[in-house]
Amino acid sequence: MVTDAHQIFNDFIKGAGLRGTEQRALILDTFLNTDEHVSVDDLFGMVKLENKKIGYATVHRTMKLITESGLAREVVFNDGIARFEHTLDTGHHHHFVCKSCDAVIEFNSDAVDAEEKRLAKAYGFEVQSHHFKIYGICKECRRKKRT
Amino acid sequence: MVTDAHQIFNDFIKGAGLRGTEQRALILDTFLNTDEHVSVDDLFGMVKLENKKIGYATVHRTMKLITESGLAREVVFNDGIARFEHTLDTGHHHHFVCKSCDAVIEFNSDAVDAEEKRLAKAYGFEVQSHHFKIYGICKECRRKKRT
DNA sequence: GTGTATGCAAAGCATTTGCAACGAG
DNA sequence: CTCGTTGCAAATGCTTTGCATACAC
């Protein structure tokens, strides 16, 4: 079974009684071609290169749909701007955010995941999602500072 | 040595060449009397009970100062509203946020802290702060749901 | 007195919504 | 044809700023 992202999205759209449109396809494609954590604004800029008439609200609403379909996850860093990241092929992961250069470094940690499970059990909490962000100065910036 | 919060704040204010005022004292007192994670709006409401003439902007600006003085830490949950929590007597800690009742449960985890140190070392990252938030359904709400 | 702080109102921003025109099914 | 979608513009909600007045030092 091929679980292509487009297929997942289309299934979600149809399942919800919604309609497939050119704009939604374009926005999904654009999002799928990103690597970084993109904001609605970023995507809006990219999408406009292909379709100058598309509106900001459409991008915003479509990203909400993509998130609901399970293809994206919303992340908010300290600047308060919502960004989206892929969920496919990128299991649970966390973020280092460099306060100097704004770089975002993703990392995985079985230890954190295991500890989360332990804690959830201890507190009787049902986990739906989590965000672990570490803010600081990255290797590169520390090197630059030293010189 | 008594490290009273008021003293810390006053030292910070003086050190920065700023001035002590009635409003700042009132806002600090109000904040110190809170337990929960309070937003500027929450504090504004509480402070107005004591001083009806105080402005929202003053509360906002003062909370920024209190944060800078090291007495408070800013936390942002998924609703995008900035909230403040105490830093004194409350070492590093993390949050469970219940999506059903909005309760925030704080917890500590040596395992997470240790893992963070390990990761920082591995990535050459200098940690300044971190936010670990787990979203889900709390014990109480799970019980209610079942009935 | 001098320069910071306050309170008010207005500006900023990202996000969200209303609505008439449009287009998928 | 019917109803969801789009694009525009306006509204929202929190945060931030400008400025004249008030006040700490």
CSV table of C-alpha atoms (C1' of nucleotides) in Angstrom, one decimal:
chain,number,residue,atom,x,y,z
A,1,MET,CA,0.0,0.0,0.0
A,2,VAL,CA,1.4,3.3,-1.0
A,3,THR,CA,0.6,5.9,1.5
A,4,ASP,CA,1.4,8.9,-0.6
A,5,ALA,CA,0.9,12.2,1.1
A,6,HIS,CA,-1.4,13.4,-1.6
A,7,GLN,CA,-3.5,10.4,-1.2
A,8,ILE,CA,-3.7,10.8,2.5
A,9,PHE,CA,-4.8,14.4,2.1
A,10,ASN,CA,-7.4,13.6,-0.6
A,11,ASP,CA,-8.8,10.8,1.5
A,12,PHE,CA,-9.1,13.2,4.4
A,13,ILE,CA,-10.7,15.9,2.2
A,14,LYS,CA,-13.3,13.4,0.8
A,15,GLY,CA,-13.9,11.8,4.1
A,16,ALA,CA,-14.8,15.2,5.5
A,17,GLY,CA,-17.1,16.0,2.6
A,18,LEU,CA,-14.8,18.7,1.4
A,19,ARG,CA,-13.6,19.4,-2.1
A,20,GLY,CA,-10.3,19.1,-3.9
A,21,THR,CA,-9.2,22.3,-5.5
A,22,GLU,CA,-6.2,23.6,-7.5
A,23,GLN,CA,-5.2,25.8,-4.6
A,24,ARG,CA,-5.2,23.1,-2.1
A,25,ALA,CA,-3.1,20.9,-4.3
A,26,LEU,CA,-0.6,23.6,-4.9
A,27,ILE,CA,-0.3,24.5,-1.2
A,28,LEU,CA,0.1,20.8,-0.3
A,29,ASP,CA,2.8,20.4,-2.9
A,30,THR,CA,4.6,23.5,-1.8
A,31,PHE,CA,4.5,22.4,1.8
A,32,LEU,CA,5.8,18.9,0.9
A,33,ASN,CA,8.7,20.5,-0.8
A,34,THR,CA,9.9,22.3,2.3
A,35,ASP,CA,12.4,21.0,4.7
A,36,GLU,CA,12.4,23.7,7.3
A,37,HIS,CA,9.7,24.8,9.7
A,38,VAL,CA,7.6,27.1,7.5
A,39,SER,CA,5.2,29.7,8.7
A,40,VAL,CA,2.0,30.6,6.8
A,41,ASP,CA,3.8,33.6,5.6
A,42,ASP,CA,6.7,31.6,4.2
A,43,LEU,CA,4.3,29.3,2.4
A,44,PHE,CA,2.3,32.2,1.2
A,45,GLY,CA,5.4,33.7,-0.4
A,46,MET,CA,6.3,30.4,-2.1
A,47,VAL,CA,2.8,29.7,-3.3
A,48,LYS,CA,2.4,33.1,-4.8
A,49,LEU,CA,5.3,32.4,-7.1
A,50,GLU,CA,3.1,29.8,-8.8
A,51,ASN,CA,-0.2,31.4,-8.4
A,52,LYS,CA,-0.2,35.2,-7.9
A,53,LYS,CA,-3.9,35.3,-7.1
A,54,ILE,CA,-3.9,33.0,-4.2
A,55,GLY,CA,-4.8,34.6,-0.8
A,56,TYR,CA,-3.2,34.5,2.5
A,57,ALA,CA,-6.4,33.2,4.1
A,58,THR,CA,-6.5,30.3,1.8
A,59,VAL,CA,-3.0,29.2,2.7
A,60,HIS,CA,-3.8,29.6,6.3
A,61,ARG,CA,-7.0,27.6,6.0
A,62,THR,CA,-5.4,24.9,3.9
A,63,MET,CA,-2.5,24.4,6.4
A,64,LYS,CA,-5.1,23.9,9.1
A,65,LEU,CA,-6.6,21.2,6.9
A,66,ILE,CA,-3.2,19.6,6.2
A,67,THR,CA,-2.6,19.6,9.9
A,68,GLU,CA,-5.9,18.0,10.6
A,69,SER,CA,-5.2,15.4,8.0
A,70,GLY,CA,-2.2,14.4,10.0
A,71,LEU,CA,0.4,15.4,7.5
A,72,ALA,CA,1.7,18.4,9.4
A,73,ARG,CA,2.3,19.4,12.9
A,74,GLU,CA,2.1,22.9,14.3
A,75,VAL,CA,5.1,24.2,16.2
A,76,VAL,CA,5.5,27.5,17.9
A,77,PHE,CA,8.9,28.9,18.9
A,78,ASN,CA,9.5,31.8,21.1
A,79,ASP,CA,8.7,34.4,18.5
A,80,GLY,CA,5.1,33.4,18.8
A,81,ILE,CA,4.7,32.6,15.1
A,82,ALA,CA,3.1,29.3,14.1
A,83,ARG,CA,5.2,27.1,11.9
A,84,PHE,CA,4.5,23.7,10.4
A,85,GLU,CA,6.7,20.7,10.1
A,86,HIS,CA,6.2,17.3,8.4
A,87,THR,CA,5.0,14.3,10.3
A,88,LEU,CA,5.7,11.6,7.7
A,89,ASP,CA,9.0,9.9,7.9
A,90,THR,CA,10.0,12.0,10.9
A,91,GLY,CA,9.0,10.2,14.0
A,92,HIS,CA,8.8,12.1,17.3
A,93,HIS,CA,11.5,14.6,17.6
A,94,HIS,CA,12.5,17.7,19.5
A,95,HIS,CA,14.2,21.0,18.8
A,96,PHE,CA,17.2,23.0,19.7
A,97,VAL,CA,16.7,26.6,18.8
A,98,CYS,CA,19.7,28.8,18.6
A,99,LYS,CA,19.0,32.3,20.0
A,100,SER,CA,21.8,33.7,18.1
A,101,CYS,CA,21.3,32.6,14.5
A,102,ASP,CA,17.7,31.2,14.8
A,103,ALA,CA,18.8,27.8,13.5
A,104,VAL,CA,16.6,24.9,14.5
A,105,ILE,CA,18.3,21.6,15.0
A,106,GLU,CA,16.1,18.6,15.4
A,107,PHE,CA,17.0,15.7,17.5
A,108,ASN,CA,15.6,12.5,18.8
A,109,SER,CA,15.8,11.0,22.2
A,110,ASP,CA,14.6,7.6,23.2
A,111,ALA,CA,15.4,8.5,26.8
A,112,VAL,CA,13.0,11.5,26.7
A,113,ASP,CA,10.3,9.5,25.0
A,114,ALA,CA,10.7,6.7,27.6
A,115,GLU,CA,10.6,9.2,30.5
A,116,GLU,CA,7.5,10.8,29.0
A,117,LYS,CA,5.8,7.5,29.1
A,118,ARG,CA,6.8,6.8,32.6
A,119,LEU,CA,5.6,10.2,33.7
A,120,ALA,CA,2.3,9.9,31.9
A,121,LYS,CA,1.7,6.7,33.7
A,122,ALA,CA,2.6,8.1,37.0
A,123,TYR,CA,0.3,11.0,36.6
A,124,GLY,CA,-2.5,9.2,34.9
A,125,PHE,CA,-2.1,11.4,31.9
A,126,GLU,CA,-3.0,10.5,28.4
A,127,VAL,CA,-0.4,12.0,26.0
A,128,GLN,CA,-1.6,13.4,22.8
A,129,SER,CA,1.4,15.5,21.8
A,130,HIS,CA,4.4,17.1,23.3
A,131,HIS,CA,6.9,19.9,22.6
A,132,PHE,CA,10.4,19.8,23.9
A,133,LYS,CA,12.4,22.8,22.9
A,134,ILE,CA,15.8,23.7,24.1
A,135,TYR,CA,16.9,27.3,23.6
A,136,GLY,CA,20.5,28.3,23.7
A,137,ILE,CA,23.6,28.9,21.5
A,138,CYS,CA,24.6,26.4,18.8
A,139,LYS,CA,28.0,25.1,18.2
A,140,GLU,CA,28.7,27.3,15.3
A,141,CYS,CA,27.7,30.5,17.1
A,142,ARG,CA,29.7,29.6,20.1
A,143,ARG,CA,32.7,29.2,17.9
A,144,LYS,CA,32.2,32.6,16.3
A,145,LYS,CA,31.7,34.3,19.6
A,146,ARG,CA,35.0,33.0,20.9
A,147,THR,CA,37.0,34.6,18.1
B,1,MET,CA,21.4,36.6,53.4
B,2,VAL,CA,17.8,37.1,52.8
B,3,THR,CA,17.1,36.9,49.1
B,4,ASP,CA,13.6,38.4,49.3
B,5,ALA,CA,12.0,38.8,45.9
B,6,HIS,CA,11.3,42.5,46.5
B,7,GLN,CA,15.0,43.0,47.2
B,8,ILE,CA,16.0,41.2,44.1
B,9,PHE,CA,13.6,43.3,42.0
B,10,ASN,CA,14.7,46.6,43.7
B,11,ASP,CA,18.4,45.7,43.2
B,12,PHE,CA,17.6,45.0,39.5
B,13,ILE,CA,15.7,48.3,39.1
B,14,LYS,CA,18.4,50.3,40.7
B,15,GLY,CA,21.2,48.5,38.9
B,16,ALA,CA,19.5,49.4,35.6
B,17,GLY,CA,19.1,53.1,36.6
B,18,LEU,CA,15.4,52.7,36.8
B,19,ARG,CA,12.9,53.9,39.5
B,20,GLY,CA,10.9,52.3,42.1
B,21,THR,CA,7.2,53.2,41.9
B,22,GLU,CA,4.0,52.3,43.6
B,23,GLN,CA,2.7,50.5,40.5
B,24,ARG,CA,5.7,48.3,40.1
B,25,ALA,CA,5.5,47.3,43.8
B,26,LEU,CA,1.9,46.5,43.5
B,27,ILE,CA,2.3,44.5,40.3
B,28,LEU,CA,5.3,42.6,41.8
B,29,ASP,CA,3.3,41.8,45.0
B,30,THR,CA,0.3,40.7,42.9
B,31,PHE,CA,2.5,38.4,40.8
B,32,LEU,CA,4.2,37.0,43.9
B,33,ASN,CA,0.8,36.1,45.3
B,34,THR,CA,-0.2,34.0,42.3
B,35,ASP,CA,0.4,30.3,42.0
B,36,GLU,CA,-0.9,29.6,38.6
B,37,HIS,CA,0.5,30.6,35.3
B,38,VAL,CA,-0.8,34.1,34.9
B,39,SER,CA,-1.2,36.1,31.8
B,40,VAL,CA,-0.8,39.9,31.6
B,41,ASP,CA,-4.6,40.0,31.3
B,42,ASP,CA,-5.0,38.0,34.5
B,43,LEU,CA,-2.6,40.2,36.4
B,44,PHE,CA,-4.2,43.3,35.0
B,45,GLY,CA,-7.6,42.2,36.4
B,46,MET,CA,-6.1,41.5,39.8
B,47,VAL,CA,-4.1,44.6,40.0
B,48,LYS,CA,-7.0,46.8,39.0
B,49,LEU,CA,-8.8,45.6,42.2
B,50,GLU,CA,-6.2,47.5,44.2
B,51,ASN,CA,-5.6,50.4,41.8
B,52,LYS,CA,-8.3,51.2,39.3
B,53,LYS,CA,-6.2,53.7,37.4
B,54,ILE,CA,-3.4,51.4,36.5
B,55,GLY,CA,-3.0,50.7,32.8
B,56,TYR,CA,-2.6,47.5,30.9
B,57,ALA,CA,0.6,48.7,29.4
B,58,THR,CA,2.2,49.3,32.8
B,59,VAL,CA,1.4,45.7,33.8
B,60,HIS,CA,2.9,44.5,30.6
B,61,ARG,CA,6.0,46.6,30.9
B,62,THR,CA,6.5,45.7,34.5
B,63,MET,CA,6.2,42.0,33.9
B,64,LYS,CA,8.9,42.4,31.3
B,65,LEU,CA,11.1,43.9,34.0
B,66,ILE,CA,10.2,41.3,36.5
B,67,THR,CA,11.2,38.7,33.9
B,68,GLU,CA,14.4,40.4,33.2
B,69,SER,CA,15.2,40.6,36.9
B,70,GLY,CA,15.0,36.8,36.9
B,71,LEU,CA,12.0,36.5,39.2
B,72,ALA,CA,9.6,35.3,36.5
B,73,ARG,CA,9.8,33.1,33.4
B,74,GLU,CA,7.6,33.5,30.4
B,75,VAL,CA,5.8,30.4,29.2
B,76,VAL,CA,3.6,30.1,26.1
B,77,PHE,CA,1.1,27.3,25.8
B,78,ASN,CA,-0.8,26.4,22.6
B,79,ASP,CA,-3.2,29.3,22.9
B,80,GLY,CA,-0.4,31.6,22.0
B,81,ILE,CA,-0.9,33.8,25.1
B,82,ALA,CA,2.2,34.7,27.2
B,83,ARG,CA,2.0,33.6,30.8
B,84,PHE,CA,4.4,34.0,33.6
B,85,GLU,CA,5.5,31.7,36.3
B,86,HIS,CA,7.8,32.0,39.3
B,87,THR,CA,11.4,31.1,39.1
B,88,LEU,CA,12.2,31.2,42.8
B,89,ASP,CA,11.9,28.0,44.8
B,90,THR,CA,10.7,26.2,41.7
B,91,GLY,CA,13.7,24.6,40.1
B,92,HIS,CA,13.5,23.5,36.5
B,93,HIS,CA,10.2,21.9,35.8
B,94,HIS,CA,8.0,21.0,32.9
B,95,HIS,CA,4.3,21.0,32.1
B,96,PHE,CA,1.4,18.7,31.4
B,97,VAL,CA,-1.4,20.7,29.8
B,98,CYS,CA,-4.8,19.1,29.7
B,99,LYS,CA,-6.6,19.9,26.4
B,100,SER,CA,-9.9,19.2,28.0
B,101,CYS,CA,-9.9,21.3,31.1
B,102,ASP,CA,-6.8,23.5,30.5
B,103,ALA,CA,-5.3,22.4,33.8
B,104,VAL,CA,-1.5,22.7,33.9
B,105,ILE,CA,0.3,20.2,36.0
B,106,GLU,CA,3.9,20.8,36.7
B,107,PHE,CA,6.4,18.0,37.1
B,108,ASN,CA,10.1,17.5,37.5
B,109,SER,CA,12.2,15.0,35.9
B,110,ASP,CA,15.9,14.4,36.7
B,111,ALA,CA,15.9,12.0,33.7
B,112,VAL,CA,14.9,14.7,31.3
B,113,ASP,CA,17.4,17.1,32.8
B,114,ALA,CA,20.2,14.6,32.6
B,115,GLU,CA,19.3,13.7,29.0
B,116,GLU,CA,19.2,17.4,28.1
B,117,LYS,CA,22.8,17.8,29.4
B,118,ARG,CA,23.9,14.7,27.4
B,119,LEU,CA,22.3,16.0,24.2
B,120,ALA,CA,23.7,19.5,24.6
B,121,LYS,CA,27.1,18.0,25.0
B,122,ALA,CA,26.7,15.8,22.0
B,123,TYR,CA,25.6,18.6,19.8
B,124,GLY,CA,27.9,21.2,21.2
B,125,PHE,CA,24.9,23.3,22.3
B,126,GLU,CA,25.0,25.8,25.1
B,127,VAL,CA,21.6,25.5,26.9
B,128,GLN,CA,20.0,28.7,28.1
B,129,SER,CA,16.5,27.6,28.7
B,130,HIS,CA,14.1,24.9,27.7
B,131,HIS,CA,10.4,24.1,27.5
B,132,PHE,CA,9.0,20.7,27.7
B,133,LYS,CA,5.3,20.6,27.4
B,134,ILE,CA,3.1,17.5,27.2
B,135,TYR,CA,-0.4,18.0,25.9
B,136,GLY,CA,-3.1,15.4,26.5
B,137,ILE,CA,-6.0,14.5,28.8
B,138,CYS,CA,-5.5,14.6,32.5
B,139,LYS,CA,-6.5,11.9,35.0
B,140,GLU,CA,-9.6,13.7,36.1
B,141,CYS,CA,-10.9,14.3,32.6
B,142,ARG,CA,-10.3,10.8,31.5
B,143,ARG,CA,-12.4,9.6,34.5
B,144,LYS,CA,-15.2,11.9,33.5
B,145,LYS,CA,-15.1,10.8,29.9
B,146,ARG,CA,-15.5,7.2,30.8
B,147,THR,CA,-18.8,7.7,32.7
C,1,DG,C1',14.6,70.5,37.8
C,2,DT,C1',15.6,66.4,35.0
C,3,DG,C1',14.6,62.3,33.1
C,4,DT,C1',12.0,58.1,33.9
C,5,DA,C1',7.2,56.1,34.5
C,6,DT,C1',2.4,56.2,33.8
C,7,DG,C1',-2.0,55.9,31.4
C,8,DC,C1',-4.3,56.5,27.5
C,9,DA,C1',-5.0,55.7,22.9
C,10,DA,C1',-3.4,54.2,18.7
C,11,DA,C1',-0.4,51.2,16.1
C,12,DG,C1',1.5,46.5,15.0
C,13,DC,C1',1.1,41.8,13.7
C,14,DA,C1',-0.3,37.2,13.1
C,15,DT,C1',-4.5,35.1,12.8
C,16,DT,C1',-9.4,34.6,12.0
C,17,DT,C1',-13.8,35.7,10.0
C,18,DG,C1',-17.6,37.7,6.8
C,19,DC,C1',-19.1,37.8,2.4
C,20,DA,C1',-20.0,38.1,-2.6
C,21,DA,C1',-18.3,35.9,-6.5
C,22,DC,C1',-16.6,31.5,-8.1
C,23,DG,C1',-16.2,26.7,-9.2
C,24,DA,C1',-16.2,21.5,-8.0
C,25,DG,C1',-19.2,17.7,-8.0
D,1,DC,C1',-27.9,23.6,-9.5
D,2,DT,C1',-26.0,23.3,-4.8
D,3,DC,C1',-22.9,24.0,-1.5
D,4,DG,C1',-18.2,24.3,-0.3
D,5,DT,C1',-14.1,27.4,-1.6
D,6,DT,C1',-11.7,31.5,-2.7
D,7,DG,C1',-9.8,36.1,-2.3
D,8,DC,C1',-10.4,40.3,-0.5
D,9,DA,C1',-11.0,43.2,3.2
D,10,DA,C1',-12.2,44.0,7.6
D,11,DA,C1',-12.2,42.3,12.4
D,12,DT,C1',-10.0,40.2,16.2
D,13,DG,C1',-7.0,39.7,20.1
D,14,DC,C1',-2.7,40.1,22.2
D,15,DT,C1',1.3,42.8,22.3
D,16,DT,C1',3.8,47.0,21.7
D,17,DT,C1',4.6,52.0,21.0
D,18,DG,C1',4.0,57.2,21.0
D,19,DC,C1',3.3,60.9,23.7
D,20,DA,C1',1.7,64.4,27.1
D,21,DT,C1',1.3,64.4,31.9
D,22,DA,C1',2.9,62.9,36.5
D,23,DC,C1',6.3,61.8,39.7
D,24,DA,C1',10.8,59.6,41.6
D,25,DC,C1',15.2,61.0,42.7
